[in-house]
Amino acid sequence: LRYAVAGTTDAEWFLESGRSTIEAMVDLLARHGLDPTDVSPVLDFGCGCGRVLRHGREVGMGELHGTDYDERFVSWCARNLLFARVETNEFVPPTRYASDFFGLTYALSVFTHLSFELQRSWIDELARITRSRGYLILTTHGESYLPRMTAAERREFHMGRAVLRWEQAAGTNLCAVFHPAEYVATHLAPPFEVLEFVPEGARGMPTQDLYLLQLPGG
Ligand SMILES: C[S@@+](CC[C@H](N)C(=O)[O-])C[C@H]1O[C@@H](n2cnc3c(N)ncnc32)[C@H](O)[C@@H]1O
């Protein structure tokens, strides 16, 4: 399972990287005057086998939920992370969560593997289940991934367009998306607004970009 989400079976790395990622999120919230308890309940969308969710209790995130479309991950989390409520979602929205429910949803290395259509429909669904003035934390492949792109892909990226590879494998790590920051602000994030963009800020997930987004007040 660790290999399926992170491409390595190294258990120590898995634990350390999850801790670093949650600390990066806690620091990001703190810069905006937020304590983890302020954003409860929290949803880990695309939680995989709990790399980050498992640390949620240690940092005081309050009521914790996780969801993923892959039943293998969900059943492991449900059996092992007893402090969280973990459910399976369909590959396409909606989820079973009530509207305006979560104070924070986060999607770590999930929008990096979705088709454009799925990105749009999942942002809209996360906006539905997040309460007014609630938060979304996202990670993406940004500028630091330019060396891994082809010349044609780099041209697209420099024109401010997101680059999508292997759309037919959406939902798996084979499908890869690269997001310029301006594209996130103008296309991906709305109706959320970008509060902070941290290039390569997703510690424990080298070298993904980190975004803190907020829904406008109702
Ligand atoms: C690269 S893994 C990251 C897992 C976890 N967020 C982490 O940081 O360790 C991508 C995760 O997104 C999940 N995923 C992809 N498409 C999804 C969808 N449509 N709905 C829910 N989860 C999805 C995958 O099953 C996988 O667990």
XYZ file of C-alpha atoms in Angstrom, residues 7-131:
125
model
C 6.373 4.830 -4.764
C 8.499 3.459 -1.909
C 8.092 0.687 0.670
C 10.401 2.456 3.167
C 8.375 2.514 6.418
C 10.635 5.012 8.180
C 10.411 7.460 5.265
C 6.638 6.981 5.195
C 6.302 7.949 8.872
C 8.779 10.827 8.682
C 7.355 12.278 5.470
C 3.815 12.195 6.876
C 4.972 14.008 9.999
C 6.796 16.654 7.922
C 3.747 17.197 5.726
C 1.352 17.669 8.629
C 3.827 20.035 10.294
C 3.977 22.068 7.065
C 0.161 22.303 7.153
C 0.101 23.292 10.840
C 2.731 25.998 10.179
C 0.743 27.232 7.171
C -2.444 27.535 9.253
C -0.527 29.223 12.086
C 0.714 31.932 9.714
C -2.972 32.806 9.226
C -3.714 32.836 12.940
C -5.333 29.384 12.911
C -4.908 26.629 15.437
C -5.643 23.041 14.236
C -8.658 22.910 16.580
C -10.162 25.966 14.818
C -10.608 24.061 11.555
C -12.297 20.902 12.901
C -13.881 18.795 11.443
C -11.094 18.035 8.973
C -11.232 15.843 5.848
C -8.238 14.165 4.175
C -9.495 13.767 0.582
C -7.529 11.027 -1.226
C -6.095 9.880 2.107
C -4.367 6.781 0.681
C -3.102 4.562 3.504
C -3.027 7.397 6.009
C 0.493 8.797 5.499
C -0.695 12.167 6.852
C -4.064 11.346 8.410
C -2.347 9.108 11.008
C -0.656 12.216 12.463
C -3.817 14.336 12.661
C -4.578 13.445 16.240
C -1.019 14.261 17.460
C -1.354 17.837 16.187
C -4.838 18.278 17.656
C -6.926 18.460 14.492
C -10.061 17.439 16.406
C -12.676 15.466 14.474
C -10.871 13.654 11.650
C -12.305 12.140 8.479
C -10.649 10.504 5.503
C -11.905 9.392 2.126
C -10.467 7.679 -0.942
C -11.934 5.847 -3.950
C -9.513 2.948 -3.503
C -11.097 0.364 -1.226
C -7.693 -1.192 -0.329
C -6.546 2.053 1.321
C -9.863 2.745 3.010
C -10.124 -0.680 4.598
C -6.562 -0.412 5.980
C -7.289 3.030 7.457
C -10.641 1.928 8.860
C -8.968 -1.005 10.632
C -5.908 0.868 11.897
C -6.707 4.565 12.344
C -9.537 4.135 14.790
C -9.587 7.806 15.799
C -10.666 8.814 12.258
C -13.817 8.074 10.257
C -12.631 6.790 6.900
C -14.983 6.094 3.999
C -14.867 5.115 0.364
C -16.048 7.638 -2.216
C -17.000 7.058 -5.841
C -14.381 8.087 -8.391
C -16.588 11.029 -9.366
C -18.510 13.298 -6.972
C -20.621 13.651 -4.951
C -19.478 12.312 -1.583
C -21.929 11.439 1.177
C -20.880 14.358 3.383
C -23.347 17.087 4.290
C -22.973 20.538 2.738
C -21.069 23.229 4.719
C -19.618 20.605 7.073
C -15.801 20.758 7.146
C -13.629 23.556 8.514
C -10.679 22.234 6.505
C -10.334 19.752 3.682
C -6.927 18.843 2.335
C -5.891 16.997 -0.813
C -2.213 16.055 -0.890
C -0.894 14.856 -4.226
C -4.421 14.142 -5.460
C -5.083 16.954 -7.968
C -1.648 16.017 -9.346
C -3.285 12.864 -10.776
C -6.732 13.915 -12.046
C -8.083 14.835 -15.483
C -9.186 18.464 -15.936
C -12.826 17.428 -15.769
C -12.281 15.575 -12.482
C -10.250 18.469 -11.049
C -13.166 20.823 -11.712
C -15.828 18.532 -10.348
C -13.817 17.638 -7.211
C -13.009 21.289 -6.383
C -16.733 22.035 -6.662
C -17.561 19.089 -4.408
C -14.941 20.110 -1.821
C -16.416 23.625 -1.916
C -19.889 22.174 -1.282
C -18.825 20.222 1.813
C -16.582 22.988 3.224
C -18.301 25.555 5.402
